[in-house]
CSV table of C-alpha atoms in Angstrom, one decimal:
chain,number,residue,atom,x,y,z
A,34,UNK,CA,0.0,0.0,0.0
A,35,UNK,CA,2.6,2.6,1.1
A,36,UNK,CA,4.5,1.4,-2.6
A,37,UNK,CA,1.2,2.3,-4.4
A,38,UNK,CA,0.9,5.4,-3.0
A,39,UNK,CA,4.1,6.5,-3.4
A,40,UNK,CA,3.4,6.0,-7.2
A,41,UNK,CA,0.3,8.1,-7.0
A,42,UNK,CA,2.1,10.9,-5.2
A,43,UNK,CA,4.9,10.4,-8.1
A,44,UNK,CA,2.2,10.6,-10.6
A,45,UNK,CA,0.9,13.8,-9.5
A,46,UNK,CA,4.0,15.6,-9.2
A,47,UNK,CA,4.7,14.7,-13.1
A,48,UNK,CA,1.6,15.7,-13.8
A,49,UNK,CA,2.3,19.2,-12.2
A,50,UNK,CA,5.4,19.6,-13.7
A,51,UNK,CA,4.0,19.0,-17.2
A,52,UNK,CA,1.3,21.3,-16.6
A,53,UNK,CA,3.7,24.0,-15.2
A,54,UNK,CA,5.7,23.7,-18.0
A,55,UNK,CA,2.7,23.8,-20.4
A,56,UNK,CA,1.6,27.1,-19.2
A,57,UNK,CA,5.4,28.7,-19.3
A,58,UNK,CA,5.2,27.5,-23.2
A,59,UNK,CA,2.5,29.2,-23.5
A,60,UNK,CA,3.5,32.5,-21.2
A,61,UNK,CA,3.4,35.1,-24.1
A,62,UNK,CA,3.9,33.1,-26.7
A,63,UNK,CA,2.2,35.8,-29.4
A,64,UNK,CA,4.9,38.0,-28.4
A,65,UNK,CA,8.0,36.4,-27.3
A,66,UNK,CA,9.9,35.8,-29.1
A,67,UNK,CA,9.2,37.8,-32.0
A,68,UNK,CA,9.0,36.4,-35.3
A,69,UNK,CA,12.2,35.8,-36.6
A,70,UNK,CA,12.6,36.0,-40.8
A,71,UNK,CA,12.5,32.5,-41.9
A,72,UNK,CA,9.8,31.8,-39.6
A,73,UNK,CA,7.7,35.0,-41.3
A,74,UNK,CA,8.3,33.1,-44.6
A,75,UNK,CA,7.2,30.4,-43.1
A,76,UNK,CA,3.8,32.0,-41.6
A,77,UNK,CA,3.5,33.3,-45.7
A,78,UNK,CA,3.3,29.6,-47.0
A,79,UNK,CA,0.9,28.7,-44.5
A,80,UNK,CA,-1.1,31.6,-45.6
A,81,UNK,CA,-0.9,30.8,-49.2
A,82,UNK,CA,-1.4,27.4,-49.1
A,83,UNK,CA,-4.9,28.0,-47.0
A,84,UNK,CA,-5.8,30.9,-49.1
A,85,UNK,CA,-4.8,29.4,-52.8
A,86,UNK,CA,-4.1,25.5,-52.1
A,87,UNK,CA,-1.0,26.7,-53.5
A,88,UNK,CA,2.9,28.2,-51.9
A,89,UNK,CA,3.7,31.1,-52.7
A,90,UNK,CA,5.1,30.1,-56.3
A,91,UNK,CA,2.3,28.6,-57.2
A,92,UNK,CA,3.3,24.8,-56.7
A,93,UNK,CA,0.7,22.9,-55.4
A,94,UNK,CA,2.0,19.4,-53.8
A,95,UNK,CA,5.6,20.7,-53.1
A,96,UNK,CA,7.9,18.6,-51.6
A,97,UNK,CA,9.7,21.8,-50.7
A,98,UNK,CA,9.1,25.4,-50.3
A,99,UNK,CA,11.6,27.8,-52.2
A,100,UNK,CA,12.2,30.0,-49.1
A,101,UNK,CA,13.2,33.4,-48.6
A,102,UNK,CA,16.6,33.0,-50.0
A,103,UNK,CA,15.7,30.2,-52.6
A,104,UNK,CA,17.4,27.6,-49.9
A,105,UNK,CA,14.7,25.8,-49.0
A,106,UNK,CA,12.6,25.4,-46.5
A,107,UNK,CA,10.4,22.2,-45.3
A,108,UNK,CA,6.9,21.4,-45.8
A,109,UNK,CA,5.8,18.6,-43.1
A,110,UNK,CA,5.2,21.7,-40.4
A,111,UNK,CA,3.4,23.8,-42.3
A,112,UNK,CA,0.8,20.6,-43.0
A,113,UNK,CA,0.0,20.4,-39.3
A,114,UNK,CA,-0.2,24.0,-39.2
A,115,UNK,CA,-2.9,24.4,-41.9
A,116,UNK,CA,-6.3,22.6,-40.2
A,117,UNK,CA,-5.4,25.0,-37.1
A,118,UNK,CA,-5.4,28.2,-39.1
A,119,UNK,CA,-8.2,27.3,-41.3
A,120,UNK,CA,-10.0,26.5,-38.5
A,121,UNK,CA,-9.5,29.6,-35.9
A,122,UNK,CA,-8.0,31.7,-38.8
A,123,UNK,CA,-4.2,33.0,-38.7
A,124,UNK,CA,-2.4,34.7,-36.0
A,125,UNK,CA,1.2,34.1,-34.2
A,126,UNK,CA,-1.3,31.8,-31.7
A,127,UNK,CA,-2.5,29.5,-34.4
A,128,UNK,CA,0.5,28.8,-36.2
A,129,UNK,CA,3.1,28.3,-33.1
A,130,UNK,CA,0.4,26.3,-31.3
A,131,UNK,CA,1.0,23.2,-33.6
A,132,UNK,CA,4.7,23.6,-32.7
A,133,UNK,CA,3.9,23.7,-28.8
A,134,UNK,CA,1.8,20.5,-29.2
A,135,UNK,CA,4.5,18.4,-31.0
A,136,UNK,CA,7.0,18.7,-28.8
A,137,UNK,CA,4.3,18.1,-26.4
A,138,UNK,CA,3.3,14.8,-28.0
A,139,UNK,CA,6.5,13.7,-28.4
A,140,UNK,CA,7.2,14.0,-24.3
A,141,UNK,CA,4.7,12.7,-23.1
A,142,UNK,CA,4.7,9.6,-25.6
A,143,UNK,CA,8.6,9.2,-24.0
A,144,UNK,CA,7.2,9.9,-20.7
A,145,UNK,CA,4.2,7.0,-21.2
A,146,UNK,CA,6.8,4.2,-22.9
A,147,UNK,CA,8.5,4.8,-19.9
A,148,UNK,CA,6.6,4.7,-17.4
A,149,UNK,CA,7.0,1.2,-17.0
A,150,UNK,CA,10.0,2.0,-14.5
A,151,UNK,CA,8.5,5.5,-12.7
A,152,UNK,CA,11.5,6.3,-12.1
A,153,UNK,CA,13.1,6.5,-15.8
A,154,UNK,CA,9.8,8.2,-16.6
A,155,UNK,CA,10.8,10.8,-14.2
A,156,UNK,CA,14.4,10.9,-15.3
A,157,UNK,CA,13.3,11.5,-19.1
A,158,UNK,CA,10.6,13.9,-18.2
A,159,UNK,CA,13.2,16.0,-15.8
A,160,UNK,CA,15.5,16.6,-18.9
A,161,UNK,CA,12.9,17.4,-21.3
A,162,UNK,CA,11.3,20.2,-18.8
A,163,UNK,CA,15.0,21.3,-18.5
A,164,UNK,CA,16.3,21.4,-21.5
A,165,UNK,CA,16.6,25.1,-22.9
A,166,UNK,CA,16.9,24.1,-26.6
A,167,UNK,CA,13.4,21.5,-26.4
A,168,UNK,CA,12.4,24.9,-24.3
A,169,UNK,CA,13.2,27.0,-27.2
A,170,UNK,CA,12.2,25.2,-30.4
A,171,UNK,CA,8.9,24.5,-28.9
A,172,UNK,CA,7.9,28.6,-29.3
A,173,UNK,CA,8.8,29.4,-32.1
A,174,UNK,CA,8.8,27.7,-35.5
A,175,UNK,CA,12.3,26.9,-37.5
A,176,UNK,CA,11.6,24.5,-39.9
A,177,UNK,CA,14.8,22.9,-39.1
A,178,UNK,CA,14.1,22.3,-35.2
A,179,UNK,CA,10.8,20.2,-36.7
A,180,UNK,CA,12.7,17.2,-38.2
A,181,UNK,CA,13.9,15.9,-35.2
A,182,UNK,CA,11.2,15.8,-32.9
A,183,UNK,CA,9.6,13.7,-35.7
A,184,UNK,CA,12.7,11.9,-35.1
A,185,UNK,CA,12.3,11.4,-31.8
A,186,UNK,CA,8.3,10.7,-32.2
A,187,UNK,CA,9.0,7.6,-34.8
A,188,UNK,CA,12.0,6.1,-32.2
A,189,UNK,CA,9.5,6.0,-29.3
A,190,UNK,CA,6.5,4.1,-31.9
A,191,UNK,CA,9.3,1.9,-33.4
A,192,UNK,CA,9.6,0.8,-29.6
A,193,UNK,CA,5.8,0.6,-29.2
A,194,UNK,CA,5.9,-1.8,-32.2
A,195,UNK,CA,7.9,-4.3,-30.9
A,196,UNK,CA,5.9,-4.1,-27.6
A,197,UNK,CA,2.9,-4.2,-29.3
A,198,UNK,CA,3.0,-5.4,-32.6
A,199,UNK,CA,0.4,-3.8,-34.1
A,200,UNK,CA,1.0,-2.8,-37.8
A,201,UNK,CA,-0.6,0.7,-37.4
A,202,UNK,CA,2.0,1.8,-34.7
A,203,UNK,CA,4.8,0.5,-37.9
A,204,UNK,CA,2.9,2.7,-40.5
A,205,UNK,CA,3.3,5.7,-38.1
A,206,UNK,CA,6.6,5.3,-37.0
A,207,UNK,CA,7.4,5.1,-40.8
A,208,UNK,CA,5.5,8.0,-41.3
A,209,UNK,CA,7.4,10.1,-38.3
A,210,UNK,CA,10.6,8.8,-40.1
A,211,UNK,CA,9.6,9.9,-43.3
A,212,UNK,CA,8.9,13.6,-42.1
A,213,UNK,CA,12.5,14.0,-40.3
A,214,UNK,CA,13.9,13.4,-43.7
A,215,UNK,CA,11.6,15.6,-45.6
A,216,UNK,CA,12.1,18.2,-42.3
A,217,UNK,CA,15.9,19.0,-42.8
A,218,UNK,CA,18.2,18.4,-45.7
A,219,UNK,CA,21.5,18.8,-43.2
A,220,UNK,CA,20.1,14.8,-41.9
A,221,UNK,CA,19.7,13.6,-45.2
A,222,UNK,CA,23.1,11.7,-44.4
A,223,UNK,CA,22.3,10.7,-40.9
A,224,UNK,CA,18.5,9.5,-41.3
A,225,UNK,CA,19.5,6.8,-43.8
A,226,UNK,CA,22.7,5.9,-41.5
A,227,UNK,CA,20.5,5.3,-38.7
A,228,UNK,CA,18.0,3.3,-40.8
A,229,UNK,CA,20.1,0.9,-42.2
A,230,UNK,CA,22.0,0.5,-38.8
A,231,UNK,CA,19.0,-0.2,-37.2
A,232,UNK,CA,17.5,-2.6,-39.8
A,233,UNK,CA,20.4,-4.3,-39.2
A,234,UNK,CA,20.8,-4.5,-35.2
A,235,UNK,CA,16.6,-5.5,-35.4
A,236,UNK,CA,17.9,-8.6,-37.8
A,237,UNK,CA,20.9,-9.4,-35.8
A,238,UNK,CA,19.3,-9.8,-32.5
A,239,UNK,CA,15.8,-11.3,-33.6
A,240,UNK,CA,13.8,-8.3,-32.7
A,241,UNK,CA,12.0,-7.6,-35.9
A,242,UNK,CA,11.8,-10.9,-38.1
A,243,UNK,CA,12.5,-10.2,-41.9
A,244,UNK,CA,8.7,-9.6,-43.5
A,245,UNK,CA,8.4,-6.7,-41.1
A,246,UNK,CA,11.9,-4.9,-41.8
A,247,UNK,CA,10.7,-5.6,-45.4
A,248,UNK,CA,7.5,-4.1,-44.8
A,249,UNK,CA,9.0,-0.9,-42.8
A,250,UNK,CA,11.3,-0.5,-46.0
A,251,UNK,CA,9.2,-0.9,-48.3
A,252,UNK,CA,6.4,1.4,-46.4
A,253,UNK,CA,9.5,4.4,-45.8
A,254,UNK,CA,10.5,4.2,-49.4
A,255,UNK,CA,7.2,4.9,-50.7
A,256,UNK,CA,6.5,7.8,-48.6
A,257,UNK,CA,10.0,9.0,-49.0
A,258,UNK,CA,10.2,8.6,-53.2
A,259,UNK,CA,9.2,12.0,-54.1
A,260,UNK,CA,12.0,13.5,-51.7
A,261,UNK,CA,14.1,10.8,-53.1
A,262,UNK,CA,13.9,12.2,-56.4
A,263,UNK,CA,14.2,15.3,-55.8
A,264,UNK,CA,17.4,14.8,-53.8
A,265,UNK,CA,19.0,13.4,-57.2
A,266,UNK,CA,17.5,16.2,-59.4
A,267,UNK,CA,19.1,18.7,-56.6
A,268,UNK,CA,22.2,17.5,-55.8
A,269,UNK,CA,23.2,15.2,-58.7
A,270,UNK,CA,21.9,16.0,-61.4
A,271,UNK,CA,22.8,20.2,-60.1
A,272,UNK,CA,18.9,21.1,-61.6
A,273,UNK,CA,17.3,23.9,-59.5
A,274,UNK,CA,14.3,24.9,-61.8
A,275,UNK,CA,11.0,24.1,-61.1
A,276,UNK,CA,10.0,20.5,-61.7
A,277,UNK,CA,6.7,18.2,-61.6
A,278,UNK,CA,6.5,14.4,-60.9
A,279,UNK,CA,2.7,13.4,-61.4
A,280,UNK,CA,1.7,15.3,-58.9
A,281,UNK,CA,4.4,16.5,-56.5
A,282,UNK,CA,6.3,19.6,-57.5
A,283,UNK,CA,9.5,20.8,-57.4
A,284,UNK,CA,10.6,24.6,-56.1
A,285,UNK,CA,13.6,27.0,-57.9
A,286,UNK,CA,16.3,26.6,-55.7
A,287,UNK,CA,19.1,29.1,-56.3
A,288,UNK,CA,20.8,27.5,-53.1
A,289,UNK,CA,21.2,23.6,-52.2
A,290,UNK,CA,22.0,24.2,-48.7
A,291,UNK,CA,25.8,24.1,-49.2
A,292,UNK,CA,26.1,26.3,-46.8
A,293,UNK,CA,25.5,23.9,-43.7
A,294,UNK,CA,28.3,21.6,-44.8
A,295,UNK,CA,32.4,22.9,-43.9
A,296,UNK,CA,33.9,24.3,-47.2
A,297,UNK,CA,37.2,21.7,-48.2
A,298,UNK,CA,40.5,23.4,-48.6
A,299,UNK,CA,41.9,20.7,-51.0
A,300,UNK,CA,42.4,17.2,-50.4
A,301,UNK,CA,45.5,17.3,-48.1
A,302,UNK,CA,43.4,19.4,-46.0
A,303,UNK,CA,40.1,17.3,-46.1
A,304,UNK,CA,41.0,15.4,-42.8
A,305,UNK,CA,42.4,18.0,-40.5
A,306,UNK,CA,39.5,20.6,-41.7
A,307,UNK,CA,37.0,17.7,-40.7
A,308,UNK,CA,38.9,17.0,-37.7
A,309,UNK,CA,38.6,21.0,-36.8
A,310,UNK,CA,34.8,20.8,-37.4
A,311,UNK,CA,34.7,18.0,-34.9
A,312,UNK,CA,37.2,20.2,-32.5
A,313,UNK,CA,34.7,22.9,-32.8
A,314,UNK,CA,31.2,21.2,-32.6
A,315,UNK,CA,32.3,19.9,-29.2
A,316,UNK,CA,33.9,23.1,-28.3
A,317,UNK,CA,30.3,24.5,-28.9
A,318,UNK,CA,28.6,22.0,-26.4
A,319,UNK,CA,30.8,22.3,-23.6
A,320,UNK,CA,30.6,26.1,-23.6
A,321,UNK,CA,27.2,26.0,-24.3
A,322,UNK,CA,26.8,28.5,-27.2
A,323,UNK,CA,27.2,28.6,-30.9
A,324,UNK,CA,27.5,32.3,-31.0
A,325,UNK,CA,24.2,32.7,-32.4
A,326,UNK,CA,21.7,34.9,-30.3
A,327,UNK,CA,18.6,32.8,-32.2
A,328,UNK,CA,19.7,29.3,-31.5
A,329,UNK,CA,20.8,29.6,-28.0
A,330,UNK,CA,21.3,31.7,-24.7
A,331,UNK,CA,25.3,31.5,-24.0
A,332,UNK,CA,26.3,29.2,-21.3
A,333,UNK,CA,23.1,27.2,-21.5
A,334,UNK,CA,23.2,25.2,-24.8
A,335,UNK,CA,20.8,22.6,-26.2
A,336,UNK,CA,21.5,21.1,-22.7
A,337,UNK,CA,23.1,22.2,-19.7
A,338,UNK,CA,26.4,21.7,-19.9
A,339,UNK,CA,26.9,19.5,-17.1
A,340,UNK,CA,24.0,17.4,-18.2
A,341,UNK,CA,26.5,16.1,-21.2
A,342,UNK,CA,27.7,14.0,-18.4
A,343,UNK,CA,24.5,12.4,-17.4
A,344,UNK,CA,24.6,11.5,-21.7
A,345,UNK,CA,27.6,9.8,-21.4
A,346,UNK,CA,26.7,8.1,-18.6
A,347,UNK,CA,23.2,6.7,-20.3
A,348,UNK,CA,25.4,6.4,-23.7
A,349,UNK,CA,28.1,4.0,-22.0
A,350,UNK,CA,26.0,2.3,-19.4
A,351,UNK,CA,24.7,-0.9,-19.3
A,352,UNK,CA,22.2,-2.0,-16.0
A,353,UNK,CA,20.8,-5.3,-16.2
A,354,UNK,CA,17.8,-3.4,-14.4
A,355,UNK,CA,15.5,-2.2,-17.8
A,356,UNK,CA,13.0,-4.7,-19.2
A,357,UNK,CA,14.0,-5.9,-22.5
A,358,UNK,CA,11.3,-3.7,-24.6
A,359,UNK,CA,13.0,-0.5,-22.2
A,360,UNK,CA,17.0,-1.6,-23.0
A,361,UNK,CA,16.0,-2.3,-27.0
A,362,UNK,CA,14.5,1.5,-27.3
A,363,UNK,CA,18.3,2.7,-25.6
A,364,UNK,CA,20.3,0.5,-28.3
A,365,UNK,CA,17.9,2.8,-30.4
A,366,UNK,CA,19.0,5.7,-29.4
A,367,UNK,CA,22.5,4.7,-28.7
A,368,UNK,CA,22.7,4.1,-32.9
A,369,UNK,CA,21.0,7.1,-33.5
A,370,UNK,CA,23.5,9.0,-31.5
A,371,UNK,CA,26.1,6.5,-33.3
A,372,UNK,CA,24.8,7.1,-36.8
A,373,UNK,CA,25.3,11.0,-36.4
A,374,UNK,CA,28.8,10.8,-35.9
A,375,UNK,CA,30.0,10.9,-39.2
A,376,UNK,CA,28.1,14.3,-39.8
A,377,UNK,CA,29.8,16.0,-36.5
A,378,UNK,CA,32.6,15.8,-39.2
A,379,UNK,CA,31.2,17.4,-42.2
A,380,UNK,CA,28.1,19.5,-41.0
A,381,UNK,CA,28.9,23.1,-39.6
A,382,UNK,CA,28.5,22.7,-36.3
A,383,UNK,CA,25.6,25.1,-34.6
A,384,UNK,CA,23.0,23.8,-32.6
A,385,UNK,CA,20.4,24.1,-35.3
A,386,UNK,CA,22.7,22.2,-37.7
A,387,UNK,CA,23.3,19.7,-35.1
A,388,UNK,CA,19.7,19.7,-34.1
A,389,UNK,CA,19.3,15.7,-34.7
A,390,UNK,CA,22.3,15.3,-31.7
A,391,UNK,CA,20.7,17.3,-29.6
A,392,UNK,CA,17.1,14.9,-28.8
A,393,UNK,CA,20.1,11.8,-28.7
A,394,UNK,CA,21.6,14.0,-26.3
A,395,UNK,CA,18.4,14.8,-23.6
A,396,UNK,CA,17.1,11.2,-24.6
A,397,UNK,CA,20.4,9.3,-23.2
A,398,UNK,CA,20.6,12.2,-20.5
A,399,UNK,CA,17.2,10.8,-19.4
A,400,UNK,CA,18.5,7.3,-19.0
A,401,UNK,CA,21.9,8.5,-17.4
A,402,UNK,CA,19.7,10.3,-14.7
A,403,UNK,CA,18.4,7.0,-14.4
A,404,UNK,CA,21.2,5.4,-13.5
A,405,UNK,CA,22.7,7.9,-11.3
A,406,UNK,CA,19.2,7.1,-9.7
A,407,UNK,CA,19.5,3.5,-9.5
A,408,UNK,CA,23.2,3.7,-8.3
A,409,UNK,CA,23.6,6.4,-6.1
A,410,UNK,CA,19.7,6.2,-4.5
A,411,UNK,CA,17.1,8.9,-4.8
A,412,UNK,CA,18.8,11.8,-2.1
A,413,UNK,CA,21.6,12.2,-4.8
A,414,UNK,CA,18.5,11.9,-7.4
A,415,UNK,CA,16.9,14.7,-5.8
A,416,UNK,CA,19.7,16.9,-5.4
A,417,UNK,CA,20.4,16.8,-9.2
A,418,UNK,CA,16.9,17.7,-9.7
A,419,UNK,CA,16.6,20.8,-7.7
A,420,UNK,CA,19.7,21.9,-9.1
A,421,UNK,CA,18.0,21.5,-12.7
A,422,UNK,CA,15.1,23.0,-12.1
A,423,UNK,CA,16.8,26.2,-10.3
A,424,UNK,CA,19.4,26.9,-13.3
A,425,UNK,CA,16.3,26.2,-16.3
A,426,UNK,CA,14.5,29.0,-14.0
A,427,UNK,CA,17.3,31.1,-14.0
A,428,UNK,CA,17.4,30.8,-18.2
A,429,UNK,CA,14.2,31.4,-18.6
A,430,UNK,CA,13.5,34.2,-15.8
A,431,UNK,CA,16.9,35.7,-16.3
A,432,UNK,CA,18.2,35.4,-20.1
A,433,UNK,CA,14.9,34.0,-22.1
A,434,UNK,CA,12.1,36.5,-21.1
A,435,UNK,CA,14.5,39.0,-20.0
A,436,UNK,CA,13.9,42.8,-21.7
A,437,UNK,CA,17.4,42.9,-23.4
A,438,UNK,CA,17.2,39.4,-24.7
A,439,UNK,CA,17.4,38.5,-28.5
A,440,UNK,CA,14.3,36.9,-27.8
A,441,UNK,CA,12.5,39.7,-26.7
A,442,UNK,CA,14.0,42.5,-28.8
A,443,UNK,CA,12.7,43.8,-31.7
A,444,UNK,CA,15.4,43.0,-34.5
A,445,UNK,CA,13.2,44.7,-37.5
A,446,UNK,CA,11.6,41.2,-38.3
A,447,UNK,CA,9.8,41.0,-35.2
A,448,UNK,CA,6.5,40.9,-34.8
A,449,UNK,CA,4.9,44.2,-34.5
A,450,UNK,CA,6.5,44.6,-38.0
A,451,UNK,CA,4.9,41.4,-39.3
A,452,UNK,CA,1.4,42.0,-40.9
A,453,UNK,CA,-0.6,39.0,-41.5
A,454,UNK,CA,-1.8,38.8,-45.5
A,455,UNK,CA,-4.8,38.9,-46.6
A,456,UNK,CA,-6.0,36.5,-49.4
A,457,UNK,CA,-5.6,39.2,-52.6
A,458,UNK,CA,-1.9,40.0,-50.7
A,459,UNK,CA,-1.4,36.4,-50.6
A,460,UNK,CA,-2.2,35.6,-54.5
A,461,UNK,CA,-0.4,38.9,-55.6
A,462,UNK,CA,2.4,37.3,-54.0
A,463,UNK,CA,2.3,34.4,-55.6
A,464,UNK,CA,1.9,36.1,-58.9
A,465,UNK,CA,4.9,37.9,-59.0
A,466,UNK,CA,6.9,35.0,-57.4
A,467,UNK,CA,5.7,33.1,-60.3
A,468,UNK,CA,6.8,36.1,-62.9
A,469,UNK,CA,10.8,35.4,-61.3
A,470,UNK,CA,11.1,32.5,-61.6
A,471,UNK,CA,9.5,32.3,-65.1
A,472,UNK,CA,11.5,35.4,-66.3
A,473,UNK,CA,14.8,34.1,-65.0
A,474,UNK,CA,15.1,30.4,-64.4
A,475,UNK,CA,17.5,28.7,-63.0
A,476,UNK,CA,19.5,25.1,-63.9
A,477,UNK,CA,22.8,24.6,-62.7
């Protein structure tokens, strides 16, 4: 009895914390922060394609939008954002409030796999409330911070699947999958690491039996053929125009994203300026800042600093102590966080780049809280906790809703300056996008 109630009072408190943290995502979330410039393109699609059915080039199925700068910019958020603004209309409300409820879902779907040891539940649900990139990401919309909490969504259904083994949980983590590799081109060479390394650990160690990794292939390659396509048009074949297969389209794209990858001084220097990339990208985690006001407060990072220990710790250990279905959805992660290691070599290392590392990173932090938990008892446990909670108050009391903060500012894209179209702004938009890139199309 006194176990049970213990559980309840457990319960409760998690409930509390999520609903704390629910109403701090929401704490002025029209205003703060203000609507940074990819994110107003971004609020323009949305408009155009509820208006028109159409972007704002006048592509209707696109499998990416053009973007501000003609560099592209991903489509998967703007179709959850769509129902929400055709149903309550647009406003900064209606189009971040998708964002707030992804990140949502995918915590509390980590939070609910886990329960099955309260404790781990707690662990994971401790670093997600304190992580100041989840924190972040969830109020605003970058298309790039999307992709991997679609990431994270599909790992957590994978590891229903093999609880459950119902074929609809399959479909949808092959669906989640799909949409972190249509979310960010800078993972289009981790995402199909990760899948074929965990095809393979699923075959090696009899978890999945070969008719369903034949299915879950066969199911991701469908959805993911259009992109597929247009990843060789793009970056083999060098043609940016505008493109149609049956009936997906294809944007002008003056820019293919080259600019995320490190530039190669020759070939004698290939190794040592991939080895300086790496130098740097870790240099980035432990001070906790990538320089750039948008993606992060300085000192605080994607995750605390100090938390990159409680990573290692869930990365490297091994307790006997997790139910099989629990250690399997680790191994997950652990190749996911394996899988992106080759990019921490090539890809420019800021925390948005390096956005797919940073839900490896709060995922194993979750399970190295655990252990700390299991191995040095709950006072220790407790300690950390507090310590957590105090330092994510100071970021967001101190440096996040602070007056001076980039966050707050107005930068001249904020929002007092952003004007929500109207439906005859919206099509004379797309008219004379459409006039460019007829008038002066591009094939490299």
């Amino acid at each position: 009895m006194k176990s049970i109630s213990r559980k309840h009072l457990v319960f409760v408190f998690m409930l509390f914390l999520v609903l704390l943290y629910i109403s701090l995502l929401c704490y002025k979330i029209t205003t703060v922060p203000n609507v940074f410039v990819d994110e107003r393109t971004y609020m323009q699609e949305v408009q155009s394609l509820v208006y028109t059915g159409k972007d704002l080039n006048g592509l209707s199925f696109p499998v990416y939008f053009k973007g501000l700068f003609g560099n592209g910019q991903s489509v998967p958020y703007a179709l959850m954002a769509v129902p929400f603004v055709k149903i309550f209309g647009f406003s900064t409300l209606t189009f971040r409030l998708p964002m707030i409820l992804l990140n949502l879902s995918n915590i509390l779907l980590v939070v609910s796999y886990t329960i099955k040891k309260q404790n781990l539940s707690l662990s994971m649900l401790m670093v997600f409330l304190t992580s100041p990139w989840i924190f972040i990401s969830s109020r605003w919309v970058l298309d790039c911070n999307v992709a991997p909490i679609f990431f994270s969504i599909s790992l957590v259904l994978l590891a229903f699947y093999i609880d459950l083994r119902k074929k609809y949980l399959l479909f949808l983590f092959c669906l989640m999958f799909a949409a972190s590799v249509y979310g960010y081109i800078a993972g289009w060479l981790f995402l199909p690491l990760f899948f074929v390394a965990v095809s393979a650990y699923f075959y090696r160690n009899k978890i999945l039996v070969l008719k369903e990794l034949a299915l879950m292939w066969v199911i991701s390659l469908v959805l993911l053929f259009p992109l597929i396509l247009f990843a060789f048009r793009l970056l083999v074949f060098k043609n940016s125009s505008v493109g149609h297969f049956l009936f997906i389209s294809y944007p002008v794209m003056q820019m293919q994203r080259g600019e995320s990858l490190i530039t190669y001084h020759g070939l004698l220097h290939l190794f040592p300026d991939m080895l300086n990339n790496f130098m740097v990208g870790v240099s980035v985690y432990l001070r906790g800042s990538d320089s750039l006001p948008w993606n992060s407060v300085p000192g605080f990072g994607a995750v605390f600093p100090p938390v990159l220990l409680l990573s290692l710790i869930g990365l490297v250990s091994n307790k006997s102590n997790l139910s099989e279905g629990l250690l399997t959805y680790k191994n997950i992660i652990r190749i996911a966080f394996f899988t992106y290691i080759p990019s921490l070599f090539i890809v420019i290392p800021t925390l948005n780049h390096w956005n797919f590392l940073n839900i490896a990173l709060v995922l194993l932090a979750g399970f190295g809280s655990y252990e700390l938990y299991t191995s040095l008892g709950a006072k220790v446990f407790t300690i950390i906790f507090v310590i957590l909670i105090a330092v994510f108050s100071m970021f967001v009391s101190q440096y996040y809703f602070n007056n001076d903060s980039y966050f707050v500012k107005e930068w001249g894209n904020g929002h007092k300056y952003y004007q929500p179209m109207s439906k005859k702004e919206t099509k004379k938009l797309q008219k004379d996008n459409i006039e460019k890139w007829l008038k002066q199309p591009i094939n490299r």
